[in-house]
Structure formats: C-alpha cells, structure tokens
Coordinates of C-alpha atoms and ligand atoms in Angstrom, one line a residue:
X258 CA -3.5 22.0 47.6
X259 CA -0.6 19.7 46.1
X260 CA 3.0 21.0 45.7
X261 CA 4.2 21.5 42.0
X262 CA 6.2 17.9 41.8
X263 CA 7.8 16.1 44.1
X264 CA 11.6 17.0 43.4
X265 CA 13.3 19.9 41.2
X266 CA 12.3 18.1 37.6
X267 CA 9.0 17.7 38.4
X268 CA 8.7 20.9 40.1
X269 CA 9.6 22.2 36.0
X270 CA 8.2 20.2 34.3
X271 CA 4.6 21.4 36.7
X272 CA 5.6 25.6 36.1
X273 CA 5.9 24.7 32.3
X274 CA 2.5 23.3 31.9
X275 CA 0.5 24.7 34.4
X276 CA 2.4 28.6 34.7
X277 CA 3.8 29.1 30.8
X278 CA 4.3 32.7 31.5
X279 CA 7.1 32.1 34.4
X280 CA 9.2 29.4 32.5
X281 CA 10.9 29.8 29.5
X282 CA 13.1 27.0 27.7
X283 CA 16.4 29.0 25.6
X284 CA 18.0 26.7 22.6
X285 CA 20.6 29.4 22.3
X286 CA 23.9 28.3 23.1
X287 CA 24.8 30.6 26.1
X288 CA 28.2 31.0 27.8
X289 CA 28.3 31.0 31.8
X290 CA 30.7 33.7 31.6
X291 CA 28.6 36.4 32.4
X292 CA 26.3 35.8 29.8
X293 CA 23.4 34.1 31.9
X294 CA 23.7 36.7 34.2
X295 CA 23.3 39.4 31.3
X296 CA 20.3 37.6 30.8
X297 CA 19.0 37.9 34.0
X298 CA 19.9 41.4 34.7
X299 CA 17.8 42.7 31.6
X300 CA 14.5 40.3 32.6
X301 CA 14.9 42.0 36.0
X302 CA 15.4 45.5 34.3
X303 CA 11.6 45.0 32.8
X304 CA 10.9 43.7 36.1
X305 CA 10.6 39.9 34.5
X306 CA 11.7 37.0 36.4
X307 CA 10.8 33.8 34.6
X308 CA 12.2 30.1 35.3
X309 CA 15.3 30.0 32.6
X310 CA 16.0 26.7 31.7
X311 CA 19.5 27.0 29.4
X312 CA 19.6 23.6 27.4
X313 CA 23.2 24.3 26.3
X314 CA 25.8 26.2 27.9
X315 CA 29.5 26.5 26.5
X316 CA 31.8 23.9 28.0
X317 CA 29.2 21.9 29.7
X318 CA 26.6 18.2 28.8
X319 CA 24.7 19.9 31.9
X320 CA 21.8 22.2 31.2
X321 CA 21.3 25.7 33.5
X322 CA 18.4 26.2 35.9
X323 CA 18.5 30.2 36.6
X324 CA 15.4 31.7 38.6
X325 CA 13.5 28.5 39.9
X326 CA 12.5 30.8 42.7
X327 CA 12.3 34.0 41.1
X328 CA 9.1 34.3 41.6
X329 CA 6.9 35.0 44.9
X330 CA 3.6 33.2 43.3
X331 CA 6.1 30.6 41.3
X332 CA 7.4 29.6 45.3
X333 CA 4.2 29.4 46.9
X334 CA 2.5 27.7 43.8
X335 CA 5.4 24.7 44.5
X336 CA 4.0 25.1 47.8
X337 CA 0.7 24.4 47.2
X338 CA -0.6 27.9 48.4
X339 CA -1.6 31.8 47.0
X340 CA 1.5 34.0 47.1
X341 CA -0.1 35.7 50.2
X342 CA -0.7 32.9 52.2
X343 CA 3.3 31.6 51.9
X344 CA 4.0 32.9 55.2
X345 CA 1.5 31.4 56.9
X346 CA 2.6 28.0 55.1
X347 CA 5.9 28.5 56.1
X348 CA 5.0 29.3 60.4
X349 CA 2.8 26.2 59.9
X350 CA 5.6 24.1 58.7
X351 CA 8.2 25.2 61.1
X352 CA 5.1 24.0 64.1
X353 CA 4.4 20.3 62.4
X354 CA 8.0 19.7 60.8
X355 CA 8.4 16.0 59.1
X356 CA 11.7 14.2 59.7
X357 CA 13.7 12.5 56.6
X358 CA 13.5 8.8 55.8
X359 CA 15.8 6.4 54.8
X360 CA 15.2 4.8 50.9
X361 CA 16.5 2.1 49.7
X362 CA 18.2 4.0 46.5
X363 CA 17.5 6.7 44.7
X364 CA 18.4 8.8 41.1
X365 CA 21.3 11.0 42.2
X366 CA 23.5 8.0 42.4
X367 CA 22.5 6.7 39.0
X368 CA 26.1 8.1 37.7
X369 CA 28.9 8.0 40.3
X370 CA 32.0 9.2 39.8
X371 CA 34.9 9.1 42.1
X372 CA 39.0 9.1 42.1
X373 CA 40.4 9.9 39.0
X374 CA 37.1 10.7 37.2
X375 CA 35.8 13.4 39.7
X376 CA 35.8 16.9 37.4
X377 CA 34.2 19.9 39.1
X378 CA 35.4 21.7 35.3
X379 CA 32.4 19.8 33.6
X380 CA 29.8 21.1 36.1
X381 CA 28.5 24.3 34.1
X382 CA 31.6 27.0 34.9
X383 CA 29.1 30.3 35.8
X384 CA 31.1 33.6 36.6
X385 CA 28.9 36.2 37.2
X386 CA 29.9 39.5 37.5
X387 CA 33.1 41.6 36.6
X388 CA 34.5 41.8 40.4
X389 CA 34.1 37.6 40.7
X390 CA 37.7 36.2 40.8
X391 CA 36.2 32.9 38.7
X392 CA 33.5 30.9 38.0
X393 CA 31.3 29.8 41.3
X394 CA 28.3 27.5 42.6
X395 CA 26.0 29.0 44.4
X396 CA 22.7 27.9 43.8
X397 CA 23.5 24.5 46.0
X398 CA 22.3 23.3 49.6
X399 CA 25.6 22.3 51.7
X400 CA 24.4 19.6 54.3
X401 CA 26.5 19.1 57.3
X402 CA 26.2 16.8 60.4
X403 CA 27.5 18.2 64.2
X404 CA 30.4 16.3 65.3
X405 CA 29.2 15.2 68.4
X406 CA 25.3 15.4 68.3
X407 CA 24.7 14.2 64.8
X408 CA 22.5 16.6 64.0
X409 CA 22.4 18.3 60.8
X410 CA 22.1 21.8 59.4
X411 CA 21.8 23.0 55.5
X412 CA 22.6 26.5 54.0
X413 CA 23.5 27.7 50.9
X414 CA 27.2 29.0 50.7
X415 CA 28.7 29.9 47.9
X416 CA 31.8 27.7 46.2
X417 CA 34.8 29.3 44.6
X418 CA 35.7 26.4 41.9
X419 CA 39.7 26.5 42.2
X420 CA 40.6 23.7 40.5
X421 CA 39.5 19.8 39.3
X422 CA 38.8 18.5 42.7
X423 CA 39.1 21.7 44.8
X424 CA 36.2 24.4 46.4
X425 CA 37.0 27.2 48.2
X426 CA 34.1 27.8 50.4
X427 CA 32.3 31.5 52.5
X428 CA 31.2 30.0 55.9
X429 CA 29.7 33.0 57.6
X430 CA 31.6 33.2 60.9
X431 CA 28.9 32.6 63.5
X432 CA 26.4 30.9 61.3
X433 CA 26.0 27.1 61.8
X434 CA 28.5 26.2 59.3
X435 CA 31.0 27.8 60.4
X436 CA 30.2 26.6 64.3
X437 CA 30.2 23.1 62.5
X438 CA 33.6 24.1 61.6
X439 CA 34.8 25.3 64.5
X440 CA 34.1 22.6 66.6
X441 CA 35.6 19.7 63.9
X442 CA 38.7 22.1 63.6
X443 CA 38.9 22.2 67.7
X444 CA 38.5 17.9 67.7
X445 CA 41.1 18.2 64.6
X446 CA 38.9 16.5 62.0
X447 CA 37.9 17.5 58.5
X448 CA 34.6 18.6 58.0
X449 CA 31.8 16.1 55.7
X450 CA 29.7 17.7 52.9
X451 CA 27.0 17.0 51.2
X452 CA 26.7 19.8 48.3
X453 CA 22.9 19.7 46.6
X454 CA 22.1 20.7 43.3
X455 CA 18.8 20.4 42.2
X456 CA 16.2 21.0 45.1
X457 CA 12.5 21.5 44.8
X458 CA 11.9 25.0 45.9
X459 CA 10.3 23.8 49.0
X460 CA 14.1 21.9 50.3
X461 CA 15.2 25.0 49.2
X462 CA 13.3 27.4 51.5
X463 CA 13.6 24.8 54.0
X464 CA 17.0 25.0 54.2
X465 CA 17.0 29.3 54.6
X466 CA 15.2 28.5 58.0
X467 CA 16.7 31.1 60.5
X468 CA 16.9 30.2 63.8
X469 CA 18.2 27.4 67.0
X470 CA 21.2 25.8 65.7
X471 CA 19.7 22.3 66.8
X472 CA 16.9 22.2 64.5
X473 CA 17.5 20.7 61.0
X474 CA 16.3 22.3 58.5
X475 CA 15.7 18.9 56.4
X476 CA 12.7 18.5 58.8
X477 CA 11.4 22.3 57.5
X478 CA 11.5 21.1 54.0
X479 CA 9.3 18.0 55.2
X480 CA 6.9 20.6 56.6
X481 CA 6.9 22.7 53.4
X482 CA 6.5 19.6 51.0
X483 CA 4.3 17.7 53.7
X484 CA 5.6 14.9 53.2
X485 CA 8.7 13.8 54.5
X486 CA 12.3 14.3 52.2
X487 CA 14.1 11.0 51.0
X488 CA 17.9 10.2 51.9
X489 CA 19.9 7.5 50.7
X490 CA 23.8 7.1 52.6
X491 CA 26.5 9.2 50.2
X492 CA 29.1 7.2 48.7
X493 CA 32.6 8.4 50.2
X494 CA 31.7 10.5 53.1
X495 CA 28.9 9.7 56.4
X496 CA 26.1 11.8 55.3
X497 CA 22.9 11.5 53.7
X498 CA 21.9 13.1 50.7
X499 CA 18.7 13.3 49.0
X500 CA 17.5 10.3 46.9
X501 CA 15.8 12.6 44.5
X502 CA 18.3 15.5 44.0
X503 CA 20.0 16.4 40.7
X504 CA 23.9 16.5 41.6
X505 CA 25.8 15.8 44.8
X506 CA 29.3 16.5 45.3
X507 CA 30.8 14.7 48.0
X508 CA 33.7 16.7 49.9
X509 CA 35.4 17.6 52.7
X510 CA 36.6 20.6 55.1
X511 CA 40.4 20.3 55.4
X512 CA 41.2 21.3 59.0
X513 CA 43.2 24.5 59.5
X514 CA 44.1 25.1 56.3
X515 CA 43.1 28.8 54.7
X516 CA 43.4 29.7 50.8
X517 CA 42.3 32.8 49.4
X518 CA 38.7 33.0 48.1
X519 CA 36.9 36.0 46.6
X520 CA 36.1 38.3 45.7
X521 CA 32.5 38.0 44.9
X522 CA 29.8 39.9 43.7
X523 CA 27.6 39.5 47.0
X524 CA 24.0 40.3 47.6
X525 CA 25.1 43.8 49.6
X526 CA 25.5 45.0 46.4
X527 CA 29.3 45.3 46.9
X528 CA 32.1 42.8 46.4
X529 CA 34.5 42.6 50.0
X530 CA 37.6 41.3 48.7
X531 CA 39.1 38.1 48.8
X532 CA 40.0 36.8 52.3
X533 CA 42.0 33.2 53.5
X534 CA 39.4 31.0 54.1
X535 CA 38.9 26.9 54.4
X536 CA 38.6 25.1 51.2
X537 CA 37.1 22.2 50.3
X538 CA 38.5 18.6 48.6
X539 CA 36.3 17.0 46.3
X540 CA 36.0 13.0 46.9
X541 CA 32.7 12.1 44.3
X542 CA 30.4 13.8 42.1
X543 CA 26.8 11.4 41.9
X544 CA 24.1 12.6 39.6
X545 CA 21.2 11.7 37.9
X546 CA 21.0 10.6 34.1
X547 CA 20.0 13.6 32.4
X548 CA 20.8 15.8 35.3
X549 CA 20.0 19.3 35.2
X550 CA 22.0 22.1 36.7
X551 CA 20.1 24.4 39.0
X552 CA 22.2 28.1 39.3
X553 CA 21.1 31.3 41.3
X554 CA 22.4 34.2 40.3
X555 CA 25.3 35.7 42.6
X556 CA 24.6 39.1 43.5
X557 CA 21.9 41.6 44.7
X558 CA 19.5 39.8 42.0
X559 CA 16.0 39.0 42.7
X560 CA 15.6 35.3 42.8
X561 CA 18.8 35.5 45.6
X562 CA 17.0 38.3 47.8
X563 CA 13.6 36.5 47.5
X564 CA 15.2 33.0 48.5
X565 CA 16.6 34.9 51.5
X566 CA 13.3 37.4 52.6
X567 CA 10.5 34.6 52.1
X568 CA 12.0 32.4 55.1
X569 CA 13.7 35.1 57.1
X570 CA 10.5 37.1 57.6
X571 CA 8.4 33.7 58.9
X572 CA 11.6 32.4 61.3
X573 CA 12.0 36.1 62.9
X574 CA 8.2 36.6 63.0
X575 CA 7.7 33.0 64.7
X576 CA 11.0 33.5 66.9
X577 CA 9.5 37.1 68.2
X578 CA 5.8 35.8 68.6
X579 CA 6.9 33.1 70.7
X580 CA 8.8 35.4 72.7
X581 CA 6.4 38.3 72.9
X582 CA 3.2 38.0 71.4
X583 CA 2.4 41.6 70.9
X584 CA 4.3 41.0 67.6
X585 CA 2.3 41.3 64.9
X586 CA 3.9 41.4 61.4
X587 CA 8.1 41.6 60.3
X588 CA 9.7 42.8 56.8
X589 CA 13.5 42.8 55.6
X590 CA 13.1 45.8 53.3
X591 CA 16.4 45.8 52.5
X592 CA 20.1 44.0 53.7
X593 CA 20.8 43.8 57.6
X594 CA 17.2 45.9 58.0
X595 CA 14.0 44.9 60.0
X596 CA 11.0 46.4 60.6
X597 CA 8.6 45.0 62.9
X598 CA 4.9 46.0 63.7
X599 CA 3.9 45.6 67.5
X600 CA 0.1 45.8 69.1
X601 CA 1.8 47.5 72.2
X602 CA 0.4 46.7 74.9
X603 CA 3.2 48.5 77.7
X604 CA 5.5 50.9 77.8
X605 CA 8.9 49.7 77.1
X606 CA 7.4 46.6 75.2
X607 CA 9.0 48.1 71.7
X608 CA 12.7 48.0 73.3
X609 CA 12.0 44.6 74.7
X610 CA 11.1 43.6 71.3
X611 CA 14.5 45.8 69.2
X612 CA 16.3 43.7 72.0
X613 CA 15.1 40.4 70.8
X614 CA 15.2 41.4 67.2
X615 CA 18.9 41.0 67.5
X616 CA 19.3 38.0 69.2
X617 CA 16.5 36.7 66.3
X618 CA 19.5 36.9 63.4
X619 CA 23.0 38.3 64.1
X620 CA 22.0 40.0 60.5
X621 CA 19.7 42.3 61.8
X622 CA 21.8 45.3 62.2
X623 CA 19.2 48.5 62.0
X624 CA 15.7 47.6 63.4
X625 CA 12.5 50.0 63.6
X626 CA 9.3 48.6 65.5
X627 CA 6.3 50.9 64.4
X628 CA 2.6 50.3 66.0
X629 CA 0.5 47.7 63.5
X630 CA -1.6 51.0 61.9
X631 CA 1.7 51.2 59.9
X632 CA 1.5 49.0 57.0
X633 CA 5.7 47.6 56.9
X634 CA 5.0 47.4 53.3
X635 CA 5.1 51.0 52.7
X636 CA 8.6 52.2 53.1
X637 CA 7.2 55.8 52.9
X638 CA 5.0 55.3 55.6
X639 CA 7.6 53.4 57.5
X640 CA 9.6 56.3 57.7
X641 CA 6.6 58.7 58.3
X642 CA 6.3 56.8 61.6
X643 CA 10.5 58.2 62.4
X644 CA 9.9 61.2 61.7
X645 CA 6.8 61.9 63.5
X646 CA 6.9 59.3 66.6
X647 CA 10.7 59.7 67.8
X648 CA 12.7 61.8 69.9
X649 CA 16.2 60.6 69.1
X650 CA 17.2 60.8 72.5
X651 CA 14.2 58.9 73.8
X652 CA 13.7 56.3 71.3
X653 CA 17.2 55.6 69.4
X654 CA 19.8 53.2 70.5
X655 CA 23.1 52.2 69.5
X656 CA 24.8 48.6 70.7
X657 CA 28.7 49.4 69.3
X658 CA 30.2 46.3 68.2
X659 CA 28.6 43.5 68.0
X660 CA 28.8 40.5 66.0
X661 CA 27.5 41.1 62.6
X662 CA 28.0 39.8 59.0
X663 CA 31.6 40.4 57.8
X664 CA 30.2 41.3 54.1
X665 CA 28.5 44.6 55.6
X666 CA 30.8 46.6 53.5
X667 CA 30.9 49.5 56.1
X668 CA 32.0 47.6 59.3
X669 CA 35.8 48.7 60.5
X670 CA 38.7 47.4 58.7
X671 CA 39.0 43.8 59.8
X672 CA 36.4 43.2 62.3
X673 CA 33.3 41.1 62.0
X674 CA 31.0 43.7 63.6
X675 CA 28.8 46.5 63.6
X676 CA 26.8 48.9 65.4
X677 CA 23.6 48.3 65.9
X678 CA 20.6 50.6 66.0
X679 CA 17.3 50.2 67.2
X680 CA 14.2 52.6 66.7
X681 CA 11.5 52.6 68.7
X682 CA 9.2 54.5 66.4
X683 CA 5.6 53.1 68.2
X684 CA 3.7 56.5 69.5
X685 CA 3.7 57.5 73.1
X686 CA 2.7 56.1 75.5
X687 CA 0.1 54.5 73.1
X688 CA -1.4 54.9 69.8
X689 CA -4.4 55.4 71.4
X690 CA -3.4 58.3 73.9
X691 CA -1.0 59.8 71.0
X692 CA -2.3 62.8 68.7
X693 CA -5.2 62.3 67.2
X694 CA -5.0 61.4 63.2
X695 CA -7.3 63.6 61.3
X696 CA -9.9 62.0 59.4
X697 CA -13.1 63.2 57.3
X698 CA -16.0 61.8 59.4
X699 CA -17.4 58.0 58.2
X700 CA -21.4 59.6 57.4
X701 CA -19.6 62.3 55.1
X702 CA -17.8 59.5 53.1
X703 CA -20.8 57.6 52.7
X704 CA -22.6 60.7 52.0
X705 CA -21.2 62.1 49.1
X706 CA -20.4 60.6 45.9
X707 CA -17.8 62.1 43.6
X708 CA -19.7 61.6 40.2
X709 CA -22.4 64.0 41.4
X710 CA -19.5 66.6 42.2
X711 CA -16.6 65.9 39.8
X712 CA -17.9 64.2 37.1
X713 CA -16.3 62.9 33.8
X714 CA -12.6 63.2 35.7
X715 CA -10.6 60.3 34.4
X716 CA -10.3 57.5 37.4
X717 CA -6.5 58.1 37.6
X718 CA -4.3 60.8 37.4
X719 CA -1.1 61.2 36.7
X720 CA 1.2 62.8 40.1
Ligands
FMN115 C1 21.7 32.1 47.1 C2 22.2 32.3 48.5 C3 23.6 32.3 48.7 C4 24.1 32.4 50.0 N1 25.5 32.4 50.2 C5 26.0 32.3 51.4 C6 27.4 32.2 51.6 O1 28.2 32.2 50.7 N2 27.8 32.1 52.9 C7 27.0 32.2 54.0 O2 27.5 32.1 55.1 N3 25.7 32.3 53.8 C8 25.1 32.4 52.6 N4 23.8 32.6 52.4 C9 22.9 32.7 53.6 C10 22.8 31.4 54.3 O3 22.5 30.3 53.5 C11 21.6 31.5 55.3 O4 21.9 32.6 56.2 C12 21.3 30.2 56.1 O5 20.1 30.4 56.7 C13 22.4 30.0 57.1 O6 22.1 28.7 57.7 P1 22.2 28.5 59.3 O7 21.0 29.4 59.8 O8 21.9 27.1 59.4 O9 23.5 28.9 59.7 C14 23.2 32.5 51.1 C15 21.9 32.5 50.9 C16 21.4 32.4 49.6 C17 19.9 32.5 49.4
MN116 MN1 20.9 25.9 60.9

C-alpha cells in the first residue's frame, strides 16, 4: 500500500479526502497562547484526536498543524499499513533502511531569509500550559551531524523562543544530542542545526528511532516512506535539510555558554523547573511559499505520547530480539515503564532479559517481563502476573543510581539518576511446571449453549 503523500502537505491534503473524520480545517481566529492547547485538551477529554489545521492564529501569516499524528490508524494509514500491522512496518524498516539523496533544489528554500530579516517572533508564538516560562517549538526534527564521523542523528527537542534570533534548547544529557554536544564543546566548536518543521509522519517516526548512536535515523524515515528522503545543502550552516520540508531554521550551538530555560510542561505530567542550559543562535529561516506550521502539543497529551510509544516499542522489541530471541512482545504503558512478554525457555532468561531492557533505553527505569499468556495490553492482567508469580525477594531487583532522564520528577535533588527496578514476574520455573490455571473443560464449552439455559438475557450487562 502507498503512503498518504509524499511530504507533510500532501500527507493533509490525503487525511482530508480520504479520512474526513480525523482532520478538521478551523477559520476561527485562534491565539497560541494557550488557546490551541484548550482545544486539544477538550478533543482528548471526549477521547477525540483529529488533524487541526488552524488557518489563522493571532500574530502570525503561518497556519498551525496540531495532531498530524494523533492518531494510531491516521500514522499507519501515512504509512501505508492497518493500525495493527505499524509495528511490524516499523521492525521492517529499521532491517531494509534507505539512505537520503542529494536533489538539485527543493521548496523549503523558496523564501530565504537571513541577517537582518531572520524573525523567530513571526513563526506562530505557541505557549502551552500555565507552568511554560513562554512560548516554545516543539513539534520540529533537530538534525545534527557528529563532528568527526559525519554521521547524523534527528530528535525532536523542544525550543524555548527567547528572543528574535535566539532558542534555548533541552538536550537530554546522554541522548545523542547532547553526546553531539559534548564532543563539539570538548573540540571547542559550536554545534550546526538543522531545525524541521513540517515532516510527513513517516520522517517523523523515523526520527523517534531508539537505539546505536551510529545509525541515522534519516535512513529509518527512508524505510518507513520506502523510498528514499530528499536533501538539498542548508544555506548558512554544513548540513542537509530536507528539499520537501515546510520550515527550516538554520542555527547554531554556542559552545560553553548556559542560559536559563524552562520550565515546561513536560510529558511526565510535571513541569521540572528551569535549569542553565545551551542556547541556540539563529543564522536563517528558509521556508516554503505558503508554508504551514506543524505544532505538537507540549505536555502529557496524546499525539506527544503516541509519537514517542509507536517507535520506542519496535526499537526495544528489535534491540531485545536480536539479543535474546525468547522475546516476544514489549509495551510502554506509561513514562520510564516497560513491560516485556518472554517465551522462557531457562531459568534466569527473564533477568537476562530486565538486564538488557536497561541498556535498550536509559528511559526504562521500572521493567516487568511476564510469560507471553499475559496479554501486555491489559494493565490489570499485567499486574495479576505481580501479584501472583513473585516473591519479592526472589524476583525483585533494584540497580541504585543509574543514569536516567533528569525530567523523572522524583530522582534526588540534582542528580540525573534513578533507581531502577526490575520484576521478574514469569512463573517458576516454567509456565508449564507452575500451578495449573483452572479452566471449564473444551467438550463442555462446545456443549452447551447459553440460549437454551439463559435465554432472553440482554448480550451485555452492565458491571
Ligand atoms: C514531541 C516530542 C518532544 C520531545 N522533546 C524532547 C526534548 O525536549 N529533549 C529531549 O532530549 N528529548 C525530547 N524528546 C524525546 C527524543 O526526541 C527522543 O528520545 C529521541 O529518540 C532522541 O534521539 P536519539 O535517540 O537520537 O538521542 C521528545 C519527543 C517528542 C515526541
Ligand atoms: Mn540517534
């Protein structure tokens, strides 16, 4: 099956003919001040989660994308698959990746504006939540290159908008970024950005990949799209940027200079405070004519959690299978959580696998491997599986202090790590030599049939 378009306007232009339910167009003037997030928050309260396309917002020419992947069956229809084959598209992707290729020219540099006419305060000024210091961008893909490999990496960071020309910028200490960083601060050079705004949802999962720091995620997005993505050189900085994105802004990383940025509504739930942190300097702003303005809502909102659960799962799933195969299934059912579902084939194989959970992500910070009879969809029966297949002492671990996400709200005052726990909740020593589950016996079933018993009942009852 084909992907929804080819690049982020022809990805909307394909949900609004082919999926009118999911995409809705507002003529409303709307202010970015926490009014597109208002309207967000009360689609998601009626569990709603359309593509918003805001034609005008206050203080802006640029129209407001919200929600482009908002949706689980909107992402894997701009895939080109069913919503329950996208993790199967995405392990197949990350085996036959496509590399980029260089194009002559391309759209995003049909308006280029540099010097004296680079204005981050026209971009669409989006604050949203009471606890944000100011108005951010976070719905963009920041593309960096190694300083001595050349290779790149892409992640989505979020950009405090200080000023004209100025972003301040979260770099997760220990994600690629911020190693990126590292090293060009230990050489003394700035860092080059690319910042992307605009990507079909396919560059945009693509660049969520999780895992080897030497593997660019621009090739994932080729796999996704199957096809490979187009780059054209950036104007003021040594990068590539893709020919068919909506907005780039063209920056760089000063070297060892910190500025406060935060707080910020993050996707915990919880907003840490603000901390000194690099900034970025602003050196052009290219975009297409007409260019449209894509935004993800900051915060523990849907279309940010299912941007970050639909590639985690498939990178920690293919990083643990091609470890240890007995891995069968993995779920983030919540921030810094994992649950994996093992076919065990020894003893000690579930520890093996908690071990290798956390070297999968440093976010994985509480991890419960269950046999595969437990479906990891069913929190309920997740936690059945505690209660009734572990001996604390037996089958619970703690690792104190290791490197972990400095947003988890509960780690020690100033240092960028947590406990972590693993749960071996697989039966012992096997599901098959464990208690037996009781069961009515497979002739009764077939047997009896409840209209000649009960009849009448209505098919569903109320609890
Ligand atoms: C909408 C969105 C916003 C994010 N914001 C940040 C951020 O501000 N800082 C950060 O380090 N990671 C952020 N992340 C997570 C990273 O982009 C993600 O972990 C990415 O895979 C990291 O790239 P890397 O594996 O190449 O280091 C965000 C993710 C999403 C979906
Ligand atoms: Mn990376």
């Amino acid at each position: 099956m084909k992907t929804l378009g080819n690049d982020f306007r022809g990805f909307l232009q394909e949900v609004k003919a082919k999926f009118p339910t999911e995409y809705v167009e507002i003529d409303k003037e709307v202010s970015g001040t926490y009014e597109t997030t208002a309207i967000v928050t009360k689609l998601e309260m009626q569990k709603r989660t359309p593509v918003l396309f805001f034609k005008k917002v206050t203080g802006t020419d640029f129209p407001v994308v919200v929600n482009a992947c908002a949706s689980r069956s909107v992402v894997a229809a701009s895939l080109g698959v069913g919503k329950n084959d996208l993790s199967d598209k995405y392990l197949h992707a990350l085996n036959h990746m496509i590399k980029p290729v260089a194009v002559s020219g391309g759209p995003v540099q049909e308006v280029v504006l540099t010097g004296d006419q680079v204005n981050l305060k026209k971009l669409p000024q989006i604050t949203y939540h009471n606890t944000d210091v100011g108005p951010y961008i976070s719905g963009s893909i920041v593309m960096a290159k190694d300083p001595d490999t050349g290779s790149y990496n892409c992640s989505y960071n979020r950009l405090m908008v200080k000023d004209e020309k100025r972003l301040g910028i979260y770099m997760t200490p220990g994600k690629h970024l911020g190693q990126i960083y590292e090293k060009c601060e230990q050489r003394g050079k700035s860092m080059e950005l690319a910042i992307v705004l605009g990507s079909h949802p396919a560059w945009c999962m693509g660049a969520l990949f999780i895992g080897p720091y030497a593997t660019d995620e621009r090739d994932i997005m080729g796999g996704l799209m199957g096809r490979p993505l187009e780059v054209i050189p950036a104007r003021t900085i040594d990068l590539q940027v893709p020919a068919f994105a909506e907005i780039i802004i063209e920056g760089e990383v000063v070297s060892f200079e910190r500025e406060d940025e935060g707080p910020y509504g993050e996707f915990t739930g919880y907003s840490a405070g603000s901390i000194k942190r690099p900034y970025i300097r602003v050196k052009a702003i290219t975009h297409r004519n007409g260019a449209i303005y894509q935004d993800v809502c900051g915060g523990p909102h849907r279309e940010l959690l299912l941007m970050s659960t639909i590639p985690m799962e498939p990178s920690i799933l293919h990083f643990l299978q091609s470890n240890i195969p007995a891995v069968q299934a993995v779920r983030c059912p919540a921030p810094f959580t994992l649950y994996v579902a093992i076919k065990k084939t020894r003893e000690g194989q579930a520890k093996q696998v908690l071990l290798t959970a956390f070297a999968a992500d440093m976010q994985v910070k509480h991890c419960v491997v269950v046999d595969d009879d437990i479906d990891l969809g069913d929190n309920a029966a997740v936690i059945r599986a505690i209660a009734t297949r572990v001996q604390a002492d037996r089958d619970l671990f703690i690792i104190k202090g290791v490197s972990h996400d400095e947003l988890d709200p509960s780690r020690p005052e100033g240092i960028p790590a947590s406990d972590k726990v693993g749960i071996d909740a697989t039966a012992k020593p096997s599901l098959a030599k464990f208690a037996a589950k009781p069961k009515v016996p497979r002739d009764v079933m077939d047997r009896i049939k409840l209209d000649d018993f009960v009849p009448g009942l209505p098919k569903r009852q109320k609890d």
